[in-house]
XYZ file of C-alpha atoms in Angstrom:
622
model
C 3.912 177.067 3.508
C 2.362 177.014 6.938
C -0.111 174.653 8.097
C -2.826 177.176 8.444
C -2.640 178.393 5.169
C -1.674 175.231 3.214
C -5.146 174.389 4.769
C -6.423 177.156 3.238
C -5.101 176.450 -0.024
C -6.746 172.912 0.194
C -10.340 174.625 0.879
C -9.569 176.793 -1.810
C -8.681 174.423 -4.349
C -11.396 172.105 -3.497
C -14.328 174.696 -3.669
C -13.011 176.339 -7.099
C -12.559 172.716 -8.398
C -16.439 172.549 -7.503
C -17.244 175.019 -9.082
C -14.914 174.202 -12.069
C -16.535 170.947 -12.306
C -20.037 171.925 -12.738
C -18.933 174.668 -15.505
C -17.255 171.663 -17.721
C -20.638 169.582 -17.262
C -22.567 172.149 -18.476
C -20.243 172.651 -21.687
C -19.877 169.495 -22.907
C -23.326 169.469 -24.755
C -23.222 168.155 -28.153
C -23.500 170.475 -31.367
C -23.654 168.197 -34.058
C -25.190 170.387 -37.235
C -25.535 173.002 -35.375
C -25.932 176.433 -37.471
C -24.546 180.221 -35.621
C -24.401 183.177 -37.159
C -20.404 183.048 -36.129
C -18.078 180.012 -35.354
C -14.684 181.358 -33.352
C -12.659 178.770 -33.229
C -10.583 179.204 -29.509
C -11.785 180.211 -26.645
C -8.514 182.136 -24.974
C -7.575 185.649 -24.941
C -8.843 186.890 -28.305
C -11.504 184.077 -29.145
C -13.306 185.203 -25.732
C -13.246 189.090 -26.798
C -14.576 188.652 -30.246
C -17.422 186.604 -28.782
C -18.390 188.660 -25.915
C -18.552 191.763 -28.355
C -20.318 190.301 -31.131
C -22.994 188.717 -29.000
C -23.767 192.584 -27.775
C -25.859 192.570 -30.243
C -28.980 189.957 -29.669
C -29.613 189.062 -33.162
C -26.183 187.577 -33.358
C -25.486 184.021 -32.067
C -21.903 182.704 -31.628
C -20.025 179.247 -30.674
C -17.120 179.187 -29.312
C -15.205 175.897 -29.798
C -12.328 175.140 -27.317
C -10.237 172.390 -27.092
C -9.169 172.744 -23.051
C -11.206 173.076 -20.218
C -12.280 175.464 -17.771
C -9.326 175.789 -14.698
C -10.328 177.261 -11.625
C -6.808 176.043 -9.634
C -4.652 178.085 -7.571
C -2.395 178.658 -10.597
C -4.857 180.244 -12.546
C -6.129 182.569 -9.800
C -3.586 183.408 -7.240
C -1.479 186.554 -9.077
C 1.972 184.907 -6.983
C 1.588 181.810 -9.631
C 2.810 184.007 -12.269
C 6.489 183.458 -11.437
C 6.234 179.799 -13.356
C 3.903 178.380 -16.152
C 1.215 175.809 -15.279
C 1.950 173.408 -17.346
C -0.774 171.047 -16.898
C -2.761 173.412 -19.407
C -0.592 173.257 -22.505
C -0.142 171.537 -25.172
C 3.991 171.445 -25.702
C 4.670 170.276 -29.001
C 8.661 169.933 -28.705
C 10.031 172.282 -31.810
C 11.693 171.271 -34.149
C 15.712 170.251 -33.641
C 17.593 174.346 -34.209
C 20.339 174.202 -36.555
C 21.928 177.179 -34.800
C 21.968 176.222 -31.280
C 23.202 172.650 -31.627
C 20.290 171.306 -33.446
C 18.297 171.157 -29.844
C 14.934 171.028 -29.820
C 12.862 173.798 -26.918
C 9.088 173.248 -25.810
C 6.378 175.090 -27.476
C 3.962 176.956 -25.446
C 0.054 176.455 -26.363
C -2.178 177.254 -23.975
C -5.288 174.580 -23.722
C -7.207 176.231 -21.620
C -10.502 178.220 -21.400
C -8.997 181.846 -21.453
C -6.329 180.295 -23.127
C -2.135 182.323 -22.448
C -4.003 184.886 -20.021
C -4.569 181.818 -17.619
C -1.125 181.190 -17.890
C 1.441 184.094 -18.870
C 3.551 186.329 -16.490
C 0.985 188.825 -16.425
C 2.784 191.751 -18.098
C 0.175 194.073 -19.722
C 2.525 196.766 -21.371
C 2.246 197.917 -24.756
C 4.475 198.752 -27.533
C 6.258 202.030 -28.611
C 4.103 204.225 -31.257
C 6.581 203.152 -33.494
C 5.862 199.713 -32.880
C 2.525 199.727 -34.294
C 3.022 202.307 -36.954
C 5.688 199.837 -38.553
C 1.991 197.449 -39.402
C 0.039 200.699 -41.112
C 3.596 200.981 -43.078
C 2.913 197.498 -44.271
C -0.088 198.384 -46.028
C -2.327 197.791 -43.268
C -4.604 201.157 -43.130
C -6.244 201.802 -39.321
C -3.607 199.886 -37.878
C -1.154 201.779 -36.625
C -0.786 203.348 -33.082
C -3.715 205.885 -33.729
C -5.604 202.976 -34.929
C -5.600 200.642 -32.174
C -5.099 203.190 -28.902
C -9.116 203.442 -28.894
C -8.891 199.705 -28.623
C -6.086 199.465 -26.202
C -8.170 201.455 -24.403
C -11.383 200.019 -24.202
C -10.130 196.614 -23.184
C -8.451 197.983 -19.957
C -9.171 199.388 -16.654
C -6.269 200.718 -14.357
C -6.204 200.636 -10.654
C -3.470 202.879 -9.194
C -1.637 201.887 -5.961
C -2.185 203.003 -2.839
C -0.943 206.705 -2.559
C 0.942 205.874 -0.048
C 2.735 203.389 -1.995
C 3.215 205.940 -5.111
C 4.100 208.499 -2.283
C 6.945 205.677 -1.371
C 8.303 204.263 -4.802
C 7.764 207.760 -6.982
C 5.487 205.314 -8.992
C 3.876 207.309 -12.332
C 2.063 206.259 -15.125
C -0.962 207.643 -17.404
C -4.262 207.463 -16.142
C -5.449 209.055 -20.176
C -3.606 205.211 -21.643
C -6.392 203.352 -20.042
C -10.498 202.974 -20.376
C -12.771 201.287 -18.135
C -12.857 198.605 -20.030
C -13.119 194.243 -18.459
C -9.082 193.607 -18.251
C -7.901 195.040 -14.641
C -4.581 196.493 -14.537
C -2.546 197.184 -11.404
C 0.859 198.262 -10.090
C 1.466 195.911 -7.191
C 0.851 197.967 -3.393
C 3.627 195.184 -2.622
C 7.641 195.810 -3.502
C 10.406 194.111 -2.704
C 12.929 196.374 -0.795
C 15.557 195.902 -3.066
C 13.688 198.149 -5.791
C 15.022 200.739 -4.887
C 18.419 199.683 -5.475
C 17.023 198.408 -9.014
C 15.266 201.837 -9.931
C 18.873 203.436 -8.630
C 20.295 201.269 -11.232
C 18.098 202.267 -13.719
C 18.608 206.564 -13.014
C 22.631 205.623 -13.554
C 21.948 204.138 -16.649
C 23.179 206.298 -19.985
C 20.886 207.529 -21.937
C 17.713 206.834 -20.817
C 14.700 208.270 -20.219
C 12.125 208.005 -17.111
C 8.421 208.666 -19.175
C 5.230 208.815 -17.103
C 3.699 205.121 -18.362
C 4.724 202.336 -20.049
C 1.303 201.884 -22.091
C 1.481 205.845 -23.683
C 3.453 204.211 -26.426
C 6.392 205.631 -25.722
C 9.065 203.442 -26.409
C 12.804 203.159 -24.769
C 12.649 204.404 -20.888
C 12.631 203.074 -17.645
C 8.394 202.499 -16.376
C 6.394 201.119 -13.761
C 4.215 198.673 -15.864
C 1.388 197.172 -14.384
C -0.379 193.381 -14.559
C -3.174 191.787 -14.990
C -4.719 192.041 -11.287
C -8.071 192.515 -10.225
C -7.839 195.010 -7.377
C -10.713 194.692 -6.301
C -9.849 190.407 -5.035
C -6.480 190.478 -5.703
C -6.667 188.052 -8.060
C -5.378 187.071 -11.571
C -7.866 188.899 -14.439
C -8.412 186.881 -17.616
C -10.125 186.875 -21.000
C -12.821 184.389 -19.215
C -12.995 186.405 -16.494
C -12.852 189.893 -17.924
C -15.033 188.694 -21.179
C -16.627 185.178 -19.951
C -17.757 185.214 -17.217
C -19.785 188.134 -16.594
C -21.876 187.415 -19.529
C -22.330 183.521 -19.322
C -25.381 183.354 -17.752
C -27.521 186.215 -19.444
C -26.249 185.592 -23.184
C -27.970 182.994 -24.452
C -26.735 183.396 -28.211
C -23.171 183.226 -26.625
C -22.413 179.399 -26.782
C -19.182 177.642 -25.853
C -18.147 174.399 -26.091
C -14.800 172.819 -24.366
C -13.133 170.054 -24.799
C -13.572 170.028 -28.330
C -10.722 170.275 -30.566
C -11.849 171.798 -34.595
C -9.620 169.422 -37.251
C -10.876 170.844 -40.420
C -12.287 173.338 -41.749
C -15.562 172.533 -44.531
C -16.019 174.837 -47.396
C -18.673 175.349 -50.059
C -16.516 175.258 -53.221
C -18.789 177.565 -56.018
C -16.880 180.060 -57.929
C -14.815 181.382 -54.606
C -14.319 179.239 -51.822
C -16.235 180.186 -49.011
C -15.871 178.778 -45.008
C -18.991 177.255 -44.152
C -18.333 175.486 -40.655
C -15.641 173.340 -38.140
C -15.240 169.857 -37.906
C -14.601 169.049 -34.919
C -13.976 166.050 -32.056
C -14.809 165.505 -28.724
C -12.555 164.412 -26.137
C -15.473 163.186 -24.331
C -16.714 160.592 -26.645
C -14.029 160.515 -29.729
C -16.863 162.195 -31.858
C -16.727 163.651 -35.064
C -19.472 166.690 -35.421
C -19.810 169.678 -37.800
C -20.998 172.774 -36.976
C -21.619 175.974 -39.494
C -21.421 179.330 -39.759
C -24.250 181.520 -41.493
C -21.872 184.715 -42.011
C -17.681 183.655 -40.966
C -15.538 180.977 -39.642
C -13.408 183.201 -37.089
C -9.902 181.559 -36.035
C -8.537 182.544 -32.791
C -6.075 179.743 -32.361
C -3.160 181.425 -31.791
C -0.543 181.698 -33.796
C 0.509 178.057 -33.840
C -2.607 176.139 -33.782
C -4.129 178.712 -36.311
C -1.820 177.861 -39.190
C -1.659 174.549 -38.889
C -5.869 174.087 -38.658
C -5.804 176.666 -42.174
C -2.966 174.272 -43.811
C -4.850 170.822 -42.556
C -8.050 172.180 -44.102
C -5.900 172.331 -47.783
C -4.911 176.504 -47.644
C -1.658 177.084 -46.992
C 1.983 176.361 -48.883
C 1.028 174.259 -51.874
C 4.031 172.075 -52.164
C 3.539 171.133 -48.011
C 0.264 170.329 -48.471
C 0.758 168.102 -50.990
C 3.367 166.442 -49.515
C 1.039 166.013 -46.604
C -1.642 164.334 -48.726
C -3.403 167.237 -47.747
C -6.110 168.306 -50.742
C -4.930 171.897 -51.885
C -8.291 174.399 -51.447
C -6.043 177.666 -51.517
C -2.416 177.668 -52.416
C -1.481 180.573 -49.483
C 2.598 180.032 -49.012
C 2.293 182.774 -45.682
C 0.082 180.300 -43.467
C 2.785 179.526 -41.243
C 5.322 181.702 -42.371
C 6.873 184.882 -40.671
C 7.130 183.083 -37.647
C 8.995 185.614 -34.759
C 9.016 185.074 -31.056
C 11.321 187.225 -28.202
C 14.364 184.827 -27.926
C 15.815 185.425 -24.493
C 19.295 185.752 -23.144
C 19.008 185.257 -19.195
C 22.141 186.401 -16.957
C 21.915 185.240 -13.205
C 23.533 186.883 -10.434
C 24.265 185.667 -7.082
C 23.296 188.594 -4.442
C 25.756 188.716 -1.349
C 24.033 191.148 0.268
C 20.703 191.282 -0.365
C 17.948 192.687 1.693
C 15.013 191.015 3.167
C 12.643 190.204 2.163
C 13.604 189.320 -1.212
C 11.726 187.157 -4.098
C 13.988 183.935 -2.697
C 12.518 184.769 0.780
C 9.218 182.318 -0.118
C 11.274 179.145 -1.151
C 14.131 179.780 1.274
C 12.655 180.825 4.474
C 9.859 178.859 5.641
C 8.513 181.005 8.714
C 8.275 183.824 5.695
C 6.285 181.343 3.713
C 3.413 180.697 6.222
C 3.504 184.180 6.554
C 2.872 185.481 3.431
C 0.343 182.888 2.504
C -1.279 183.725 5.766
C -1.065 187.638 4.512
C -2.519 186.856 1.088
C -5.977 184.808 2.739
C -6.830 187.251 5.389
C -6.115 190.558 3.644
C -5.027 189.513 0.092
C -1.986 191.850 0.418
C 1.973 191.082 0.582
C 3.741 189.309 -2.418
C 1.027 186.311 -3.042
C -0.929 189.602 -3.938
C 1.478 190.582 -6.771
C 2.648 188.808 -9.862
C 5.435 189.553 -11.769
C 7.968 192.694 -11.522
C 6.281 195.754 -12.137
C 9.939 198.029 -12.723
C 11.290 197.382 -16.130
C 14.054 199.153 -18.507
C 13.794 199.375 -22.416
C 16.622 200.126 -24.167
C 17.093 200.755 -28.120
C 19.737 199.284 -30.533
C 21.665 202.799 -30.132
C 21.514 202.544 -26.450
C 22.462 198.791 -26.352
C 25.433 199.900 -28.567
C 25.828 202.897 -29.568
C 24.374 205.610 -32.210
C 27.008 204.850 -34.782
C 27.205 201.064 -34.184
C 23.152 200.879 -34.288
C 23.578 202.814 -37.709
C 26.440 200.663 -38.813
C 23.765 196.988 -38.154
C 21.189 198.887 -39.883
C 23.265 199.302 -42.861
C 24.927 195.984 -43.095
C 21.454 194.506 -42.575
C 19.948 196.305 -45.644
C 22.910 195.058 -47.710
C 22.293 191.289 -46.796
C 21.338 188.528 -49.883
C 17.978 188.312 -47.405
C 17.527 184.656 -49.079
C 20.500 183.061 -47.337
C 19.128 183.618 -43.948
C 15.161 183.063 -44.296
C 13.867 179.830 -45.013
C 13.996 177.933 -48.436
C 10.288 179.287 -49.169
C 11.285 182.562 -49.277
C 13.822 181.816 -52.229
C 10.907 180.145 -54.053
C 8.045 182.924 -53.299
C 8.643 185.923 -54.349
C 6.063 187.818 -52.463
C 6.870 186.557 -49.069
C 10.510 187.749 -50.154
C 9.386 191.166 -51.006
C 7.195 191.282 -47.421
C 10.700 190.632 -45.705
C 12.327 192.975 -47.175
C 9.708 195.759 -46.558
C 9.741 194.788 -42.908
C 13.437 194.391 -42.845
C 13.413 198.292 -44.354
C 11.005 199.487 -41.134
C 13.467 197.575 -38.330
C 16.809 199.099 -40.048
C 15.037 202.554 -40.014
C 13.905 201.630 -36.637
C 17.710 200.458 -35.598
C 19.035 204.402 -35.981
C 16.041 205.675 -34.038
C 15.478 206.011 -30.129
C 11.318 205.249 -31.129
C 11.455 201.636 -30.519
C 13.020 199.142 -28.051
C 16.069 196.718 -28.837
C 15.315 195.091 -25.428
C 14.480 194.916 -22.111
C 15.158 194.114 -18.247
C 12.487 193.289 -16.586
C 13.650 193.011 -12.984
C 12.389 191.623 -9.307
C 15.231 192.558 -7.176
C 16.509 188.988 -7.193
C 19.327 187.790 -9.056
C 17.493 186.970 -12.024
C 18.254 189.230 -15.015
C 16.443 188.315 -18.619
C 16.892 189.999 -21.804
C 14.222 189.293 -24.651
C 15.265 190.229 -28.240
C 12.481 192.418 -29.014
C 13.105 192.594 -32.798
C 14.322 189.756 -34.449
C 15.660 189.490 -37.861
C 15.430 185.313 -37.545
C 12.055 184.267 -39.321
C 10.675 180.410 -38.272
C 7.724 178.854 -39.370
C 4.896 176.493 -38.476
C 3.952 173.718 -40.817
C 1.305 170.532 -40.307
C 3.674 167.500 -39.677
C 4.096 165.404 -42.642
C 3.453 162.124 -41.956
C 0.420 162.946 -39.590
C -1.411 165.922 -40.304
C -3.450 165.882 -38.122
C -1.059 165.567 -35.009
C 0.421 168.811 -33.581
C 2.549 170.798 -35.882
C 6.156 171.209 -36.453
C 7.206 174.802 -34.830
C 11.056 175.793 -36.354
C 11.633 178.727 -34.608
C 15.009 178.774 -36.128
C 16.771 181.386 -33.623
C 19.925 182.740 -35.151
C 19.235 181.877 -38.724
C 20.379 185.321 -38.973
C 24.259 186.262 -38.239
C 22.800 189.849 -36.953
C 21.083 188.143 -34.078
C 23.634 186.225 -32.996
C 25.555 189.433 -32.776
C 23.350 191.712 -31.285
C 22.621 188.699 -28.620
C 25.821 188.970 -27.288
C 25.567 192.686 -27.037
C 22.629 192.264 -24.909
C 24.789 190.426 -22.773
C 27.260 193.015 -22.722
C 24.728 195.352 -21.774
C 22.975 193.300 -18.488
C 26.487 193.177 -17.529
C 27.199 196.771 -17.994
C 23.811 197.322 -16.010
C 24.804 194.954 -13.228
C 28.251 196.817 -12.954
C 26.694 200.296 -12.339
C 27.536 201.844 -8.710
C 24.056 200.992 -7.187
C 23.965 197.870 -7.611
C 26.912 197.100 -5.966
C 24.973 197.288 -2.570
C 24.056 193.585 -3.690
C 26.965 192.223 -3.873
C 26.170 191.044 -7.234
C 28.353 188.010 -8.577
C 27.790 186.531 -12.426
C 26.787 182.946 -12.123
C 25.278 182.462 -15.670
C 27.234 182.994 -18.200
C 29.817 183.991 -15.695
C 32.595 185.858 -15.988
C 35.008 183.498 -17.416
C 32.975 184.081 -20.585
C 34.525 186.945 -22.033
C 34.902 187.033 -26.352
C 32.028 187.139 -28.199
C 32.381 183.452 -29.016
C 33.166 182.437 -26.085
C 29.619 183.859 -24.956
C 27.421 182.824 -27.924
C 28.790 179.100 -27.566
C 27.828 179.475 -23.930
C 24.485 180.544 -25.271
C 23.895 178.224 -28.041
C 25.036 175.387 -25.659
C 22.678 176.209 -22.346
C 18.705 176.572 -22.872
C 18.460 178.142 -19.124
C 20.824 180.683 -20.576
C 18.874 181.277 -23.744
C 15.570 180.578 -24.651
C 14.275 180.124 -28.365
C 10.874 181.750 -26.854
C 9.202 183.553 -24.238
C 5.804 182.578 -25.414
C 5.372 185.228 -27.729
C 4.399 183.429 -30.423
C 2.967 185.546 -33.624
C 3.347 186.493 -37.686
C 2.009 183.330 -39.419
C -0.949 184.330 -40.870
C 0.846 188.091 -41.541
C -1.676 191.141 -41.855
C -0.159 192.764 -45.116
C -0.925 192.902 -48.456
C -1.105 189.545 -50.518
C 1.669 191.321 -52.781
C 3.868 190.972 -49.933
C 3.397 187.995 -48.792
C 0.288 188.876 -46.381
C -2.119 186.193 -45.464
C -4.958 188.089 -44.231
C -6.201 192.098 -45.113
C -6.471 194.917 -43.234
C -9.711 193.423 -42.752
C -8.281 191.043 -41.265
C -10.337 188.355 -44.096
C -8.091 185.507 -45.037
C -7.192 185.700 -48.813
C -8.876 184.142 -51.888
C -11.807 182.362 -49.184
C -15.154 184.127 -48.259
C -16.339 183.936 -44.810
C -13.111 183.484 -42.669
C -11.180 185.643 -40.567
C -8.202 185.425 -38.365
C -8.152 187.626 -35.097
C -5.438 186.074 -32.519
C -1.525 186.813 -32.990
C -0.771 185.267 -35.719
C -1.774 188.669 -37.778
C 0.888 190.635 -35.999
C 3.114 191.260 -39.122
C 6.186 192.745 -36.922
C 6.393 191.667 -33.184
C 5.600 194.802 -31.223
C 8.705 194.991 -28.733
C 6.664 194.099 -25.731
C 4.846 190.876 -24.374
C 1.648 190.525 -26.410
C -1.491 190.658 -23.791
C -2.042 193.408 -24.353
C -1.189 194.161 -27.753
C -3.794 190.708 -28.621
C -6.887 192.265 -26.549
C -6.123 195.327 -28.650
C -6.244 193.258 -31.935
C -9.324 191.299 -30.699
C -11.704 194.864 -29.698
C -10.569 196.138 -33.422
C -11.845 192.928 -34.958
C -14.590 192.706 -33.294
C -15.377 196.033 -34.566
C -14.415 195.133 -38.359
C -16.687 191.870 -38.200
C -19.468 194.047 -36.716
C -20.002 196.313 -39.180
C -19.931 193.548 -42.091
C -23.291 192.993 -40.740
């Protein structure tokens, strides 16, 4: 960038690091026996919402325990830094090696960080199809369906349009009645790349699909405008902390949180039911050991890694891992850590002959363009530094990645599967997490015939760059505490491909990028395949290719969620409708890890959504 504005960069960094500074001093205050009403153990996305809306109410006091610290960088600010991952505030466990794509092992995303993946993620704040979230009510989860959580979805959000003479420009649409004035600011970039056009013409020649007015009305397959999570009103990046945090800090004095803290176990009374009575936890400050308790619930909002494995450390989880462990069994609960499902992501790449200019290559390839921009962004906050991710994305359902009789012919061979020989061993020992697969594997092969919910997706910048997520896998991984050292981070299998049908249906998202990439309109680009490339033309020829290059596939897009399921314990669930962990009084889970079927969209949104409804649920316990 430009000497001007690297300078202003500098100043930038230096007076948010300030201010960062004097926030972590202020947190690090020790709680040793300590008593709140609530304990919420994370302080990211839904950790911060459950806190804010619980301390509404005076008479309640909370602590918040977090294990990262406060960032006020660049990266966490600046909406531009959404094109990579900061990984200075994660944790990245490696996974565990992936018998199906040459035992190689992927990084694991966990956000350590005070607002925890909305400091970090791409951005995307779309929601699911109807369908989507009516598959978890169909689970025996009552309330929980589409109707259920839109009041939620609702209340967490606040859209600003474009400028009209932006809509005017790019036919943008979407529906103002989806969104509430709630703390999370949405926004369709004012800023696009030329070379939408050329996209969106792409997307109008595409078969089959549909052009709805918003991608948040739950509507499913369909070509959108989605927005991000931009403040408008700054141009910056909006977060749980600073959506939920922040503008509450200073006036709630029951609202407590602590970072740098990390909880290890959790303590229980044991009477006649075992009960949650408060955190363990350690300081990175000092090395300290302190406990702190809860008068009325322990609430985890670890995320759907680090949630599971504090439950199993603290003796509830699979019986015969505990043990093995050394860990003391308090609740023999086989679906802590199970039902693992992420979006594993084919990525095609595309060299552009002809593109336009400005293009999203333009900042790292032209440096006059850099200075520019970065100029732009500090004296009006407009241009691309303004605007994160793409905001034009496809969906497409099983029928439209294949076809309607193909879609119908997966469903079918799905539902005649042995399920056993492609979930993990505990499934052929349990018979309840069995029966919870097969009720969900019922919902996606219903959902496979349908045009309600999405197969996938191409989520597009008018660069080169094509992914695909897998938005409903059949795969199931798992998350278990690491045997010799329970304590250390846990052991993520996300086992991509353990299923045959995924492997298939992964090449036939190929097949379908492709077939997108060939239409008439995009030709203007000049478009040439670079990854897989076109030498790679069978279907084994393209899976090897897949299985064999982790730029070309990834086990993950950060989606982590299912291990401590929301369905009944009949099937396998590990928390109600209520979202109350089974068999143990006075703990709840709130954060992704209750999502019983991966909505077919990223999860920011979906996870505020969850977090308003519990907060709501915990409320009225009293």
């Amino acid at each position: 960038m430009g000497s001007r504005s690297h300078s202003s960069l500098i100043l930038l960094s230096c007076a948010l690091a300030i201010g960062s500074a004097a926030a972590t001093n202020s947190h690090h205050h020790a709680v040793d026996d300590s008593t709140f009403d609530y304990v919420v153990v994370g302080g990211g996305t839904s950790g911060l919402v459950v806190a804010n809306r619980l301390t509404e109410n005076r008479r309640n006091s909370v602590l918040v325990i977090e294990r990262g610290y406060f960032d006020d960088k660049p990266e966490a600010i600046i909406p531009w830094y959404a094109n990579a991952v900061d990984t200075s505030v994660l944790l990245s466990p490696r996974s565990a090696p992936n018998p199906k794509l040459n035992n190689a092992t992927r990084n694991v995303t966990v956000a350590a960080v005070v607002g925890g993946a909305t400091v970090v993620n791409g951005m995307g704040c779309d929601r699911g199809s109807k369908a989507d979230y009516d598959a978890w009510e169909e689970l025996g989860n009552p309330g929980w369906g589409w109707d259920g959580l839109l009041p939620y979805f609702k209340k967490s959000t606040n859209f600003t349009p474009p400028n009209p003479d932006v809509v005017e420009r790019w036919n943008m649409t979407w529906d103002a009645s989806a969104y509430g004035k709630g703390p999370v600011q949405v926004h369709i970039s004012n800023f696009q790349y030329p070379d939408i056009d050329v996209i969106w013409e792409g997307f109008r020649q595409q078969p089959g699909v549909t052009f709805p007015p918003g991608a948040s009305s739950g509507f499913g397959p369909g070509a959108y405008w989605t927005p991000n999570t931009v403040d408008a009103r700054d141009m910056t990046r909006s977060t749980a902390r600073s959506a939920y945090y922040d503008p509450v800090n200073k006036t709630r004095t029951n609202l407590r949180l602590v970072i740098g803290q990390t909880a290890t176990k959790l303590l229980f009374d044991r009477g006649k039911r075992l009960r949650a009575r408060g955190v363990r936890i350690v300081s990175s400050v000092d090395g300290k050991a302190r406990n702190v308790y809860a008068r009325k619930e322990v609430i985890l909002a670890a995320g759907a890694v680090m949630t599971p494995h504090l439950l199993q450390v603290s003796g509830i989880g699979p019986a015969a891992v505990l043990k093995a462990a050394g860990v003391k069994v308090e609740k023999d609960l086989p679906s802590v850590g199970a039902n693992f499902q992420d979006h594993a992501t084919v990525v095609l790449w595309f060299n552009l002959s002809t593109p336009s200019f400005p293009n999203p290559d333009s900042i790292s390839n032209n440096a006059t363009y850099n200075a520019t921009v970065w100029e732009e962004y500090f004296t009006n906050k407009t241009g691309p530094i303004a605007a994160a991710n793409s905001n034009s994305i496809i969906y497409y359902s099983l029928s439209q990645v294949l076809s309607s009789s193909a879609a119908a012919s997966v469903a079918s061979r799905l539902l005649a599967q042995d399920a056993r020989q492609y979930l993990p061993s505990i499934y052929s020992t349990n018979s309840a997490l069995l029966r919870g697969f097969k009720a969900q594997r019922a919902i996606l092969a219903q959902r496979f015939k349908t045009n309600t919910s999405s197969y996938t997706t191409q989520p597009l910048r008018g660069n080169g760059q094509s992914p695909s997520p897998l938005l409903k896998p059949l795969s199931r991984g798992s998350v278990t505490l690491n045997l010799t050292h329970p304590e250390s981070l846990p052991v993520v299998q996300y086992n991509t491909f353990m299923n045959p049908i995924d492997e298939e249906l992964a090449v036939a998202v190929v097949r379908r990028s492709r077939q997108y990439w060939a239409s008439p309109a995009l030709q203007k680009l000049g478009p040439t395949e670079r990854q897989p490339g076109v030498q790679y033309q069978t279907d084994k020829e393209i899976l090897d290719y897949l299985k064999a290059n982790p730029l070309a596939l990834f086990a993950s897009l950060a989606h982590p969620s299912g291990t401590c399921a929301m369905m009944p314990e009949k099937l396998g669930g590990c928390v109600g409708s209520d979202l109350r962990v089974y068999g143990v009084k006075g703990l709840s889970v709130v954060d992704a890890s209750v999502i019983p079927l991966i909505s077919g969209t990223s999860l920011q949104a979906t996870v505020y959504a969850i977090a308003e409804k519990a907060a709501d649920i915990i409320r009225a316990r009293g």
